[in-house]
Amino acid sequence: MNVSRLRPRLPSPLVPVEDERFGRHGVRLLLKRDDLIHPDLPGNKWRKLALNLEAAAGRPVLTFGGAYSHHLSATAAAGRLLGFPTIGVVRGDELAGRPLNPSLARCAADGMRLVFVDRATYRAKDEPEVLARLLREAPPEAYVVPEGGSNALAVRGCVELGRELMGAADVVAVACGTGGTLAGLAAGLGPGQRALGVPVLKGGFLGAAVTALQAAALGGRAGDWSLDERFHGGGYARVSPALDAFAQDFEERHGLAVERLYVAKMLHGLLTLTEEGAFPPGTRLAAVITGSGDGSNVRTVTAEGDRRGARSGGQSAASSR
């Protein structure tokens, strides 16, 4: 399958922005606008899916995600655009009897068949017997893409992101869900550059995941990378009023729609680190904008822990990128 006929915008633009909150610490902020690669497969979705779709060669694709998964949306869109069937295994069988939220409705409109499974089954989806059972929901020749799209092919696809930034920044930051983008980014950067991952899930598992992905894709650890686990905001899909306010302020300052579940957390983390003096004066700091801020998956979580839709109704998010 020739995915290049979708005409991705590559390399994606690298845009300097004037922000006095960074500038007064001598840090130059640049935005790597991967959200502009393709309107339906933005950011790391394109980079992680492209080689996987070529390997699928037009066969049906079965993949996994939660109720607001960017990955499911991108896979469904790719199926519509390139003409192959898609099956999405969705975490949470309680969702099956409810109206589809905007994200899942978009998947269904793009032709994805949604299969809702209970949370215990979803957690065990990588076990051979469980995966075999799930594959009964798909044609026998189906190609399996893991949750978040992160596998060896995805890592190799994301290496190009690092190569596009070679020599253009000292530190490159990216929000992390399953770790595939960071694994490839770090491997593609040049000497003297380092990659910083900002996990949006809590649990402390991501370092081992990135290491394993690099081993599978590249034969071992590659590049200079690290994680800062402090900015998940309580876990995936949790967006506090303070974080939402930060994102709105960033939007007003720079005219950029800020995706809340990943990009906002990463940008807030970078500002905090800058104010802590983590980056020496003169640092060129590139932030990878991995998704568009369309508002369809924004959730606000109050300090007391209740959830309300910040910009749209529907169920709370439940999976990683």
PDB file of C-alpha atoms in Angstrom:
ATOM      1  CA  MET A   1       0.000   0.000   0.000  1.00  0.00           C
ATOM      2  CA  ASN A   2       1.383   3.382  -1.032  1.00  0.00           C
ATOM      3  CA  VAL A   3       0.509   5.693   1.855  1.00  0.00           C
ATOM      4  CA  SER A   4       2.389   8.583   0.232  1.00  0.00           C
ATOM      5  CA  ARG A   5      -0.606   9.182  -2.015  1.00  0.00           C
ATOM      6  CA  LEU A   6      -2.203  10.844   1.018  1.00  0.00           C
ATOM      7  CA  ARG A   7       0.368  13.618   0.471  1.00  0.00           C
ATOM      8  CA  PRO A   8       1.643  14.184   4.006  1.00  0.00           C
ATOM      9  CA  ARG A   9       3.297  17.521   4.729  1.00  0.00           C
ATOM     10  CA  LEU A  10       6.854  16.427   5.436  1.00  0.00           C
ATOM     11  CA  PRO A  11       9.050  17.643   6.897  1.00  0.00           C
ATOM     12  CA  SER A  12       6.612  19.337   9.224  1.00  0.00           C
ATOM     13  CA  PRO A  13       7.262  23.033   9.966  1.00  0.00           C
ATOM     14  CA  LEU A  14       9.519  24.097  12.822  1.00  0.00           C
ATOM     15  CA  VAL A  15       8.215  27.450  14.051  1.00  0.00           C
ATOM     16  CA  PRO A  16       9.933  29.750  16.589  1.00  0.00           C
ATOM     17  CA  VAL A  17       7.555  31.486  18.992  1.00  0.00           C
ATOM     18  CA  GLU A  18       8.138  34.539  21.136  1.00  0.00           C
ATOM     19  CA  ASP A  19       7.098  33.784  24.713  1.00  0.00           C
ATOM     20  CA  GLU A  20       8.535  35.956  27.438  1.00  0.00           C
ATOM     21  CA  ARG A  21       7.986  33.257  30.044  1.00  0.00           C
ATOM     22  CA  PHE A  22      10.694  31.235  28.317  1.00  0.00           C
ATOM     23  CA  GLY A  23      12.646  34.156  26.933  1.00  0.00           C
ATOM     24  CA  ARG A  24      13.398  35.738  30.291  1.00  0.00           C
ATOM     25  CA  HIS A  25      15.270  32.536  31.198  1.00  0.00           C
ATOM     26  CA  GLY A  26      17.255  32.655  27.961  1.00  0.00           C
ATOM     27  CA  VAL A  27      15.330  29.730  26.457  1.00  0.00           C
ATOM     28  CA  ARG A  28      14.206  29.869  22.838  1.00  0.00           C
ATOM     29  CA  LEU A  29      10.957  27.971  22.263  1.00  0.00           C
ATOM     30  CA  LEU A  30      10.256  26.295  18.927  1.00  0.00           C
ATOM     31  CA  LEU A  31       7.150  24.344  17.946  1.00  0.00           C
ATOM     32  CA  LYS A  32       7.562  21.292  15.719  1.00  0.00           C
ATOM     33  CA  ARG A  33       4.163  21.363  14.018  1.00  0.00           C
ATOM     34  CA  ASP A  34       3.590  17.667  13.433  1.00  0.00           C
ATOM     35  CA  ASP A  35      -0.116  18.404  13.831  1.00  0.00           C
ATOM     36  CA  LEU A  36       0.064  19.824  10.293  1.00  0.00           C
ATOM     37  CA  ILE A  37       1.319  16.610   8.643  1.00  0.00           C
ATOM     38  CA  HIS A  38      -2.159  15.475   7.608  1.00  0.00           C
ATOM     39  CA  PRO A  39      -5.637  16.672   8.646  1.00  0.00           C
ATOM     40  CA  ASP A  40      -6.890  13.148   9.401  1.00  0.00           C
ATOM     41  CA  LEU A  41      -3.627  11.528  10.535  1.00  0.00           C
ATOM     42  CA  PRO A  42      -1.887  14.357  12.392  1.00  0.00           C
ATOM     43  CA  GLY A  43       1.367  14.285  14.269  1.00  0.00           C
ATOM     44  CA  ASN A  44       2.759  11.072  15.591  1.00  0.00           C
ATOM     45  CA  LYS A  45      -0.271   9.196  14.218  1.00  0.00           C
ATOM     46  CA  TRP A  46       1.109   9.511  10.691  1.00  0.00           C
ATOM     47  CA  ARG A  47       4.660   8.685  11.708  1.00  0.00           C
ATOM     48  CA  LYS A  48       3.606   5.602  13.701  1.00  0.00           C
ATOM     49  CA  LEU A  49       1.019   4.290  11.268  1.00  0.00           C
ATOM     50  CA  ALA A  50       2.670   4.803   7.873  1.00  0.00           C
ATOM     51  CA  LEU A  51       5.058   1.828   7.954  1.00  0.00           C
ATOM     52  CA  ASN A  52       2.434  -0.335   9.670  1.00  0.00           C
ATOM     53  CA  LEU A  53      -0.078   0.394   6.911  1.00  0.00           C
ATOM     54  CA  GLU A  54       2.491  -0.442   4.266  1.00  0.00           C
ATOM     55  CA  ALA A  55       3.118  -3.746   6.041  1.00  0.00           C
ATOM     56  CA  ALA A  56      -0.636  -4.412   6.213  1.00  0.00           C
ATOM     57  CA  ALA A  57      -0.722  -4.106   2.404  1.00  0.00           C
ATOM     58  CA  GLY A  58      -4.447  -3.450   2.227  1.00  0.00           C
ATOM     59  CA  ARG A  59      -5.496  -6.171   4.663  1.00  0.00           C
ATOM     60  CA  PRO A  60      -8.007  -5.361   7.401  1.00  0.00           C
ATOM     61  CA  VAL A  61      -6.400  -3.682  10.409  1.00  0.00           C
ATOM     62  CA  LEU A  62      -7.383  -4.527  13.979  1.00  0.00           C
ATOM     63  CA  THR A  63      -6.197  -2.227  16.728  1.00  0.00           C
ATOM     64  CA  PHE A  64      -6.969  -1.078  20.275  1.00  0.00           C
ATOM     65  CA  GLY A  65      -7.875   2.044  22.205  1.00  0.00           C
ATOM     66  CA  GLY A  66     -10.081   3.717  24.756  1.00  0.00           C
ATOM     67  CA  ALA A  67     -13.188   5.803  24.380  1.00  0.00           C
ATOM     68  CA  TYR A  68     -11.285   8.888  23.220  1.00  0.00           C
ATOM     69  CA  SER A  69      -8.279   7.294  21.539  1.00  0.00           C
ATOM     70  CA  HIS A  70      -6.544   9.477  18.947  1.00  0.00           C
ATOM     71  CA  HIS A  71      -5.014   6.293  17.574  1.00  0.00           C
ATOM     72  CA  LEU A  72      -8.391   4.697  16.863  1.00  0.00           C
ATOM     73  CA  SER A  73      -9.568   7.857  15.121  1.00  0.00           C
ATOM     74  CA  ALA A  74      -6.480   8.024  12.931  1.00  0.00           C
ATOM     75  CA  THR A  75      -6.649   4.334  12.026  1.00  0.00           C
ATOM     76  CA  ALA A  76     -10.312   4.617  11.086  1.00  0.00           C
ATOM     77  CA  ALA A  77      -9.575   7.685   8.954  1.00  0.00           C
ATOM     78  CA  ALA A  78      -6.731   5.861   7.217  1.00  0.00           C
ATOM     79  CA  GLY A  79      -9.073   2.986   6.433  1.00  0.00           C
ATOM     80  CA  ARG A  80     -11.569   5.367   4.860  1.00  0.00           C
ATOM     81  CA  LEU A  81      -8.956   7.217   2.856  1.00  0.00           C
ATOM     82  CA  LEU A  82      -7.033   4.164   1.636  1.00  0.00           C
ATOM     83  CA  GLY A  83      -9.913   1.734   1.341  1.00  0.00           C
ATOM     84  CA  PHE A  84      -9.195  -1.039   3.858  1.00  0.00           C
ATOM     85  CA  PRO A  85     -11.447  -2.363   6.662  1.00  0.00           C
ATOM     86  CA  THR A  86     -10.709  -1.412  10.276  1.00  0.00           C
ATOM     87  CA  ILE A  87     -11.738  -2.996  13.575  1.00  0.00           C
ATOM     88  CA  GLY A  88     -11.307  -1.122  16.842  1.00  0.00           C
ATOM     89  CA  VAL A  89     -11.246  -3.029  20.130  1.00  0.00           C
ATOM     90  CA  VAL A  90     -12.463  -0.498  22.697  1.00  0.00           C
ATOM     91  CA  ARG A  91     -11.795  -0.717  26.432  1.00  0.00           C
ATOM     92  CA  GLY A  92     -15.003  -0.787  28.477  1.00  0.00           C
ATOM     93  CA  ASP A  93     -17.904  -3.081  27.634  1.00  0.00           C
ATOM     94  CA  GLU A  94     -20.178  -0.708  29.555  1.00  0.00           C
ATOM     95  CA  LEU A  95     -19.867   1.679  26.591  1.00  0.00           C
ATOM     96  CA  ALA A  96     -21.567  -0.733  24.210  1.00  0.00           C
ATOM     97  CA  GLY A  97     -25.085   0.253  25.205  1.00  0.00           C
ATOM     98  CA  ARG A  98     -24.512   3.991  25.295  1.00  0.00           C
ATOM     99  CA  PRO A  99     -24.626   6.629  22.561  1.00  0.00           C
ATOM    100  CA  LEU A 100     -21.211   6.972  20.936  1.00  0.00           C
ATOM    101  CA  ASN A 101     -19.122   9.915  22.085  1.00  0.00           C
ATOM    102  CA  PRO A 102     -17.791  12.271  19.368  1.00  0.00           C
ATOM    103  CA  SER A 103     -14.495  10.385  19.016  1.00  0.00           C
ATOM    104  CA  LEU A 104     -16.067   6.939  18.625  1.00  0.00           C
ATOM    105  CA  ALA A 105     -18.835   8.345  16.432  1.00  0.00           C
ATOM    106  CA  ARG A 106     -16.151   9.656  14.110  1.00  0.00           C
ATOM    107  CA  CYS A 107     -14.515   6.214  14.041  1.00  0.00           C
ATOM    108  CA  ALA A 108     -17.827   4.593  13.163  1.00  0.00           C
ATOM    109  CA  ALA A 109     -18.543   7.190  10.478  1.00  0.00           C
ATOM    110  CA  ASP A 110     -15.174   6.364   8.947  1.00  0.00           C
ATOM    111  CA  GLY A 111     -16.212   2.725   8.710  1.00  0.00           C
ATOM    112  CA  MET A 112     -14.494   1.250  11.763  1.00  0.00           C
ATOM    113  CA  ARG A 113     -16.266  -1.698  13.375  1.00  0.00           C
ATOM    114  CA  LEU A 114     -16.162  -1.126  17.124  1.00  0.00           C
ATOM    115  CA  VAL A 115     -15.833  -4.105  19.467  1.00  0.00           C
ATOM    116  CA  PHE A 116     -16.313  -3.284  23.158  1.00  0.00           C
ATOM    117  CA  VAL A 117     -14.573  -5.524  25.685  1.00  0.00           C
ATOM    118  CA  ASP A 118     -14.464  -5.588  29.456  1.00  0.00           C
ATOM    119  CA  ARG A 119     -11.488  -4.011  31.189  1.00  0.00           C
ATOM    120  CA  ALA A 120      -9.956  -7.279  32.358  1.00  0.00           C
ATOM    121  CA  THR A 121      -9.920  -8.587  28.786  1.00  0.00           C
ATOM    122  CA  TYR A 122      -8.475  -5.319  27.556  1.00  0.00           C
ATOM    123  CA  ARG A 123      -5.629  -5.451  30.075  1.00  0.00           C
ATOM    124  CA  ALA A 124      -4.807  -8.965  28.884  1.00  0.00           C
ATOM    125  CA  LYS A 125      -5.080  -8.152  25.181  1.00  0.00           C
ATOM    126  CA  ASP A 126      -1.401  -8.916  24.502  1.00  0.00           C
ATOM    127  CA  GLU A 127      -1.636 -12.450  25.883  1.00  0.00           C
ATOM    128  CA  PRO A 128      -1.729 -14.934  22.971  1.00  0.00           C
ATOM    129  CA  GLU A 129      -4.950 -16.667  23.970  1.00  0.00           C
ATOM    130  CA  VAL A 130      -6.780 -13.387  24.573  1.00  0.00           C
ATOM    131  CA  LEU A 131      -5.521 -11.896  21.309  1.00  0.00           C
ATOM    132  CA  ALA A 132      -6.588 -15.026  19.450  1.00  0.00           C
ATOM    133  CA  ARG A 133     -10.085 -14.648  20.882  1.00  0.00           C
ATOM    134  CA  LEU A 134     -10.229 -10.992  19.876  1.00  0.00           C
ATOM    135  CA  LEU A 135      -9.066 -11.833  16.369  1.00  0.00           C
ATOM    136  CA  ARG A 136     -12.225 -13.869  15.905  1.00  0.00           C
ATOM    137  CA  GLU A 137     -13.937 -10.496  15.535  1.00  0.00           C
ATOM    138  CA  ALA A 138     -11.814  -9.802  12.448  1.00  0.00           C
ATOM    139  CA  PRO A 139     -11.191 -11.441   9.070  1.00  0.00           C
ATOM    140  CA  PRO A 140      -8.533 -14.190   9.271  1.00  0.00           C
ATOM    141  CA  GLU A 141      -5.942 -12.144   7.389  1.00  0.00           C
ATOM    142  CA  ALA A 142      -6.222  -9.126   9.700  1.00  0.00           C
ATOM    143  CA  TYR A 143      -3.075  -7.177  10.561  1.00  0.00           C
ATOM    144  CA  VAL A 144      -2.754  -6.255  14.248  1.00  0.00           C
ATOM    145  CA  VAL A 145      -1.483  -2.849  15.351  1.00  0.00           C
ATOM    146  CA  PRO A 146      -0.959  -2.487  19.128  1.00  0.00           C
ATOM    147  CA  GLU A 147      -2.523   0.121  21.388  1.00  0.00           C
ATOM    148  CA  GLY A 148      -1.270   3.582  20.542  1.00  0.00           C
ATOM    149  CA  GLY A 149       0.338   2.183  17.391  1.00  0.00           C
ATOM    150  CA  SER A 150       3.635   1.623  19.209  1.00  0.00           C
ATOM    151  CA  ASN A 151       5.672  -1.250  17.809  1.00  0.00           C
ATOM    152  CA  ALA A 152       9.018  -1.651  16.057  1.00  0.00           C
ATOM    153  CA  LEU A 153       7.698  -0.247  12.761  1.00  0.00           C
ATOM    154  CA  ALA A 154       6.246   2.764  14.563  1.00  0.00           C
ATOM    155  CA  VAL A 155       9.589   3.463  16.212  1.00  0.00           C
ATOM    156  CA  ARG A 156      11.346   3.324  12.848  1.00  0.00           C
ATOM    157  CA  GLY A 157       8.776   5.717  11.444  1.00  0.00           C
ATOM    158  CA  CYS A 158       9.402   8.169  14.267  1.00  0.00           C
ATOM    159  CA  VAL A 159      13.169   8.125  13.719  1.00  0.00           C
ATOM    160  CA  GLU A 160      12.526  10.518  10.848  1.00  0.00           C
ATOM    161  CA  LEU A 161      11.122  13.049  13.324  1.00  0.00           C
ATOM    162  CA  GLY A 162      14.511  13.163  15.037  1.00  0.00           C
ATOM    163  CA  ARG A 163      16.307  13.456  11.716  1.00  0.00           C
ATOM    164  CA  GLU A 164      14.146  16.425  10.734  1.00  0.00           C
ATOM    165  CA  LEU A 165      15.259  18.157  13.942  1.00  0.00           C
ATOM    166  CA  MET A 166      18.942  17.272  13.687  1.00  0.00           C
ATOM    167  CA  GLY A 167      20.969  20.354  14.572  1.00  0.00           C
ATOM    168  CA  ALA A 168      17.879  22.553  14.974  1.00  0.00           C
ATOM    169  CA  ALA A 169      17.358  22.235  18.742  1.00  0.00           C
ATOM    170  CA  ASP A 170      19.274  21.275  21.855  1.00  0.00           C
ATOM    171  CA  VAL A 171      16.349  19.624  23.668  1.00  0.00           C
ATOM    172  CA  VAL A 172      13.301  18.139  21.956  1.00  0.00           C
ATOM    173  CA  ALA A 173      10.251  17.393  24.104  1.00  0.00           C
ATOM    174  CA  VAL A 174       7.297  15.162  23.309  1.00  0.00           C
ATOM    175  CA  ALA A 175       4.249  14.008  25.255  1.00  0.00           C
ATOM    176  CA  CYS A 176       4.206  10.243  25.768  1.00  0.00           C
ATOM    177  CA  GLY A 177       1.437   7.685  25.978  1.00  0.00           C
ATOM    178  CA  THR A 178       2.899   4.355  24.898  1.00  0.00           C
ATOM    179  CA  GLY A 179       6.465   5.531  24.208  1.00  0.00           C
ATOM    180  CA  GLY A 180       6.885   4.812  20.511  1.00  0.00           C
ATOM    181  CA  THR A 181       7.352   8.410  19.430  1.00  0.00           C
ATOM    182  CA  LEU A 182      10.024   9.103  22.056  1.00  0.00           C
ATOM    183  CA  ALA A 183      11.832   5.865  21.175  1.00  0.00           C
ATOM    184  CA  GLY A 184      12.150   6.858  17.534  1.00  0.00           C
ATOM    185  CA  LEU A 185      12.703  10.577  18.096  1.00  0.00           C
ATOM    186  CA  ALA A 186      15.684   9.992  20.380  1.00  0.00           C
ATOM    187  CA  ALA A 187      17.282   7.607  17.898  1.00  0.00           C
ATOM    188  CA  GLY A 188      17.012  10.122  15.073  1.00  0.00           C
ATOM    189  CA  LEU A 189      18.563  13.102  16.867  1.00  0.00           C
ATOM    190  CA  GLY A 190      22.210  13.986  16.397  1.00  0.00           C
ATOM    191  CA  PRO A 191      25.145  14.255  18.823  1.00  0.00           C
ATOM    192  CA  GLY A 192      24.633  16.806  21.579  1.00  0.00           C
ATOM    193  CA  GLN A 193      20.862  16.712  21.281  1.00  0.00           C
ATOM    194  CA  ARG A 194      18.571  15.073  23.793  1.00  0.00           C
ATOM    195  CA  ALA A 195      14.942  14.010  23.849  1.00  0.00           C
ATOM    196  CA  LEU A 196      12.662  14.627  26.804  1.00  0.00           C
ATOM    197  CA  GLY A 197       9.495  12.584  27.256  1.00  0.00           C
ATOM    198  CA  VAL A 198       6.553  13.911  29.269  1.00  0.00           C
ATOM    199  CA  PRO A 199       4.279  10.969  30.184  1.00  0.00           C
ATOM    200  CA  VAL A 200       0.563  11.704  30.351  1.00  0.00           C
ATOM    201  CA  LEU A 201      -0.192   8.492  32.276  1.00  0.00           C
ATOM    202  CA  LYS A 202       0.950   7.758  35.779  1.00  0.00           C
ATOM    203  CA  GLY A 203       2.500   4.471  36.814  1.00  0.00           C
ATOM    204  CA  GLY A 204       6.210   4.785  36.101  1.00  0.00           C
ATOM    205  CA  PHE A 205       6.162   2.058  33.437  1.00  0.00           C
ATOM    206  CA  LEU A 206       7.197   4.106  30.432  1.00  0.00           C
ATOM    207  CA  GLY A 207      10.976   3.953  30.793  1.00  0.00           C
ATOM    208  CA  ALA A 208      10.945   0.179  30.469  1.00  0.00           C
ATOM    209  CA  ALA A 209       8.500   0.426  27.562  1.00  0.00           C
ATOM    210  CA  VAL A 210      10.711   2.847  25.611  1.00  0.00           C
ATOM    211  CA  THR A 211      13.768   0.681  26.263  1.00  0.00           C
ATOM    212  CA  ALA A 212      11.915  -2.421  25.026  1.00  0.00           C
ATOM    213  CA  LEU A 213      10.662  -0.624  21.906  1.00  0.00           C
ATOM    214  CA  GLN A 214      14.149   0.572  21.018  1.00  0.00           C
ATOM    215  CA  ALA A 215      15.508  -2.930  21.521  1.00  0.00           C
ATOM    216  CA  ALA A 216      12.847  -4.394  19.219  1.00  0.00           C
ATOM    217  CA  ALA A 217      13.242  -1.749  16.529  1.00  0.00           C
ATOM    218  CA  LEU A 218      16.902  -0.785  16.731  1.00  0.00           C
ATOM    219  CA  GLY A 219      18.660  -3.554  18.616  1.00  0.00           C
ATOM    220  CA  GLY A 220      19.243  -1.598  21.826  1.00  0.00           C
ATOM    221  CA  ARG A 221      19.052   1.768  23.536  1.00  0.00           C
ATOM    222  CA  ALA A 222      19.592   4.633  21.115  1.00  0.00           C
ATOM    223  CA  GLY A 223      20.052   8.349  21.620  1.00  0.00           C
ATOM    224  CA  ASP A 224      20.025  10.528  24.717  1.00  0.00           C
ATOM    225  CA  TRP A 225      16.558  10.483  26.257  1.00  0.00           C
ATOM    226  CA  SER A 226      14.912  10.860  29.632  1.00  0.00           C
ATOM    227  CA  LEU A 227      11.458  11.134  31.164  1.00  0.00           C
ATOM    228  CA  ASP A 228       9.901  13.592  33.582  1.00  0.00           C
ATOM    229  CA  GLU A 229       6.956  11.853  35.230  1.00  0.00           C
ATOM    230  CA  ARG A 230       5.572  14.852  37.133  1.00  0.00           C
ATOM    231  CA  PHE A 231       3.155  16.331  34.642  1.00  0.00           C
ATOM    232  CA  HIS A 232       0.480  13.684  34.054  1.00  0.00           C
ATOM    233  CA  GLY A 233      -1.976  15.707  36.133  1.00  0.00           C
ATOM    234  CA  GLY A 234      -3.393  12.678  37.908  1.00  0.00           C
ATOM    235  CA  GLY A 235      -3.479  10.317  34.966  1.00  0.00           C
ATOM    236  CA  TYR A 236      -4.684   9.944  31.424  1.00  0.00           C
ATOM    237  CA  ALA A 237      -7.664  12.116  30.419  1.00  0.00           C
ATOM    238  CA  ARG A 238      -7.438  14.172  33.601  1.00  0.00           C
ATOM    239  CA  VAL A 239      -7.338  17.848  32.764  1.00  0.00           C
ATOM    240  CA  SER A 240      -7.538  20.168  35.739  1.00  0.00           C
ATOM    241  CA  PRO A 241      -9.097  23.625  35.495  1.00  0.00           C
ATOM    242  CA  ALA A 242      -5.597  25.063  35.991  1.00  0.00           C
ATOM    243  CA  LEU A 243      -4.226  23.081  33.042  1.00  0.00           C
ATOM    244  CA  ASP A 244      -7.186  24.076  30.896  1.00  0.00           C
ATOM    245  CA  ALA A 245      -6.579  27.723  31.806  1.00  0.00           C
ATOM    246  CA  PHE A 246      -2.885  27.355  30.903  1.00  0.00           C
ATOM    247  CA  ALA A 247      -3.841  25.880  27.523  1.00  0.00           C
ATOM    248  CA  GLN A 248      -6.340  28.665  26.827  1.00  0.00           C
ATOM    249  CA  ASP A 249      -3.703  31.256  27.671  1.00  0.00           C
ATOM    250  CA  PHE A 250      -1.181  29.575  25.352  1.00  0.00           C
ATOM    251  CA  GLU A 251      -3.786  29.554  22.587  1.00  0.00           C
ATOM    252  CA  GLU A 252      -4.415  33.265  23.020  1.00  0.00           C
ATOM    253  CA  ARG A 253      -0.708  34.085  23.075  1.00  0.00           C
ATOM    254  CA  HIS A 254       0.246  32.069  20.004  1.00  0.00           C
ATOM    255  CA  GLY A 255      -2.867  31.387  17.962  1.00  0.00           C
ATOM    256  CA  LEU A 256      -2.460  27.627  18.327  1.00  0.00           C
ATOM    257  CA  ALA A 257      -5.322  25.308  19.297  1.00  0.00           C
ATOM    258  CA  VAL A 258      -3.791  23.259  22.119  1.00  0.00           C
ATOM    259  CA  GLU A 259      -4.816  19.599  22.435  1.00  0.00           C
ATOM    260  CA  ARG A 260      -5.448  19.022  26.132  1.00  0.00           C
ATOM    261  CA  LEU A 261      -4.687  15.375  26.911  1.00  0.00           C
ATOM    262  CA  TYR A 262      -1.118  15.376  25.595  1.00  0.00           C
ATOM    263  CA  VAL A 263       0.143  18.671  24.219  1.00  0.00           C
ATOM    264  CA  ALA A 264      -1.078  20.886  27.063  1.00  0.00           C
ATOM    265  CA  LYS A 265       0.588  18.690  29.667  1.00  0.00           C
ATOM    266  CA  MET A 266       3.852  18.716  27.742  1.00  0.00           C
ATOM    267  CA  LEU A 267       3.861  22.503  27.253  1.00  0.00           C
ATOM    268  CA  HIS A 268       2.994  23.097  30.900  1.00  0.00           C
ATOM    269  CA  GLY A 269       5.794  20.760  31.917  1.00  0.00           C
ATOM    270  CA  LEU A 270       8.271  22.648  29.734  1.00  0.00           C
ATOM    271  CA  LEU A 271       7.302  25.975  31.269  1.00  0.00           C
ATOM    272  CA  THR A 272       7.667  24.535  34.779  1.00  0.00           C
ATOM    273  CA  LEU A 273      11.079  23.076  33.944  1.00  0.00           C
ATOM    274  CA  THR A 274      12.175  26.381  32.410  1.00  0.00           C
ATOM    275  CA  GLU A 275      11.155  28.265  35.539  1.00  0.00           C
ATOM    276  CA  GLU A 276      13.039  25.701  37.632  1.00  0.00           C
ATOM    277  CA  GLY A 277      16.216  26.438  35.657  1.00  0.00           C
ATOM    278  CA  ALA A 278      16.390  22.999  34.037  1.00  0.00           C
ATOM    279  CA  PHE A 279      17.520  24.488  30.702  1.00  0.00           C
ATOM    280  CA  PRO A 280      20.672  26.638  30.582  1.00  0.00           C
ATOM    281  CA  PRO A 281      20.409  30.089  28.991  1.00  0.00           C
ATOM    282  CA  GLY A 282      20.798  29.778  25.246  1.00  0.00           C
ATOM    283  CA  THR A 283      18.915  26.471  25.050  1.00  0.00           C
ATOM    284  CA  ARG A 284      16.894  25.885  21.899  1.00  0.00           C
ATOM    285  CA  LEU A 285      13.860  23.982  23.167  1.00  0.00           C
ATOM    286  CA  ALA A 286      11.641  22.293  20.583  1.00  0.00           C
ATOM    287  CA  ALA A 287       8.168  21.076  21.576  1.00  0.00           C
ATOM    288  CA  VAL A 288       6.639  18.470  19.282  1.00  0.00           C
ATOM    289  CA  ILE A 289       2.960  19.270  18.682  1.00  0.00           C
ATOM    290  CA  THR A 290       1.668  15.748  18.206  1.00  0.00           C
ATOM    291  CA  GLY A 291      -2.053  16.412  17.849  1.00  0.00           C
ATOM    292  CA  SER A 292      -4.615  19.000  16.921  1.00  0.00           C
ATOM    293  CA  GLY A 293      -6.723  20.783  19.495  1.00  0.00           C
ATOM    294  CA  ASP A 294     -10.154  20.110  18.027  1.00  0.00           C
ATOM    295  CA  GLY A 295     -11.792  19.929  21.453  1.00  0.00           C
ATOM    296  CA  SER A 296     -13.552  16.605  20.826  1.00  0.00           C
ATOM    297  CA  ASN A 297     -11.707  14.781  23.579  1.00  0.00           C
ATOM    298  CA  VAL A 298     -11.290  17.462  26.214  1.00  0.00           C
ATOM    299  CA  ARG A 299     -12.303  16.557  29.738  1.00  0.00           C
ATOM    300  CA  THR A 300     -11.963  18.768  32.784  1.00  0.00           C
ATOM    301  CA  VAL A 301     -11.415  17.211  36.209  1.00  0.00           C
ATOM    302  CA  THR A 302     -12.055  19.304  39.282  1.00  0.00           C
ATOM    303  CA  ALA A 303      -9.924  19.137  42.401  1.00  0.00           C
ATOM    304  CA  GLU A 304     -12.595  16.938  43.987  1.00  0.00           C
ATOM    305  CA  GLY A 305     -12.235  14.466  41.127  1.00  0.00           C
ATOM    306  CA  ASP A 306     -15.591  14.787  39.399  1.00  0.00           C
ATOM    307  CA  ARG A 307     -15.560  14.988  35.631  1.00  0.00           C
ATOM    308  CA  ARG A 308     -17.381  17.329  33.328  1.00  0.00           C
ATOM    309  CA  GLY A 309     -17.074  17.964  29.621  1.00  0.00           C
ATOM    310  CA  ALA A 310     -15.032  21.080  29.003  1.00  0.00           C
ATOM    311  CA  ARG A 311     -15.962  21.416  25.374  1.00  0.00           C
ATOM    312  CA  SER A 312     -18.154  18.470  24.449  1.00  0.00           C
ATOM    313  CA  GLY A 313     -20.357  15.872  26.035  1.00  0.00           C
ATOM    314  CA  GLY A 314     -19.776  12.145  26.206  1.00  0.00           C
ATOM    315  CA  GLN A 315     -17.856   9.607  28.205  1.00  0.00           C
ATOM    316  CA  SER A 316     -14.509  10.150  29.873  1.00  0.00           C
ATOM    317  CA  ALA A 317     -11.361   9.228  28.038  1.00  0.00           C
ATOM    318  CA  ALA A 318      -9.893   5.857  28.733  1.00  0.00           C
ATOM    319  CA  SER A 319      -6.797   5.015  26.787  1.00  0.00           C
ATOM    320  CA  SER A 320      -3.384   6.133  25.644  1.00  0.00           C
ATOM    321  CA  ARG A 321      -2.200   7.633  22.485  1.00  0.00           C
TER     322      ARG A 321
END
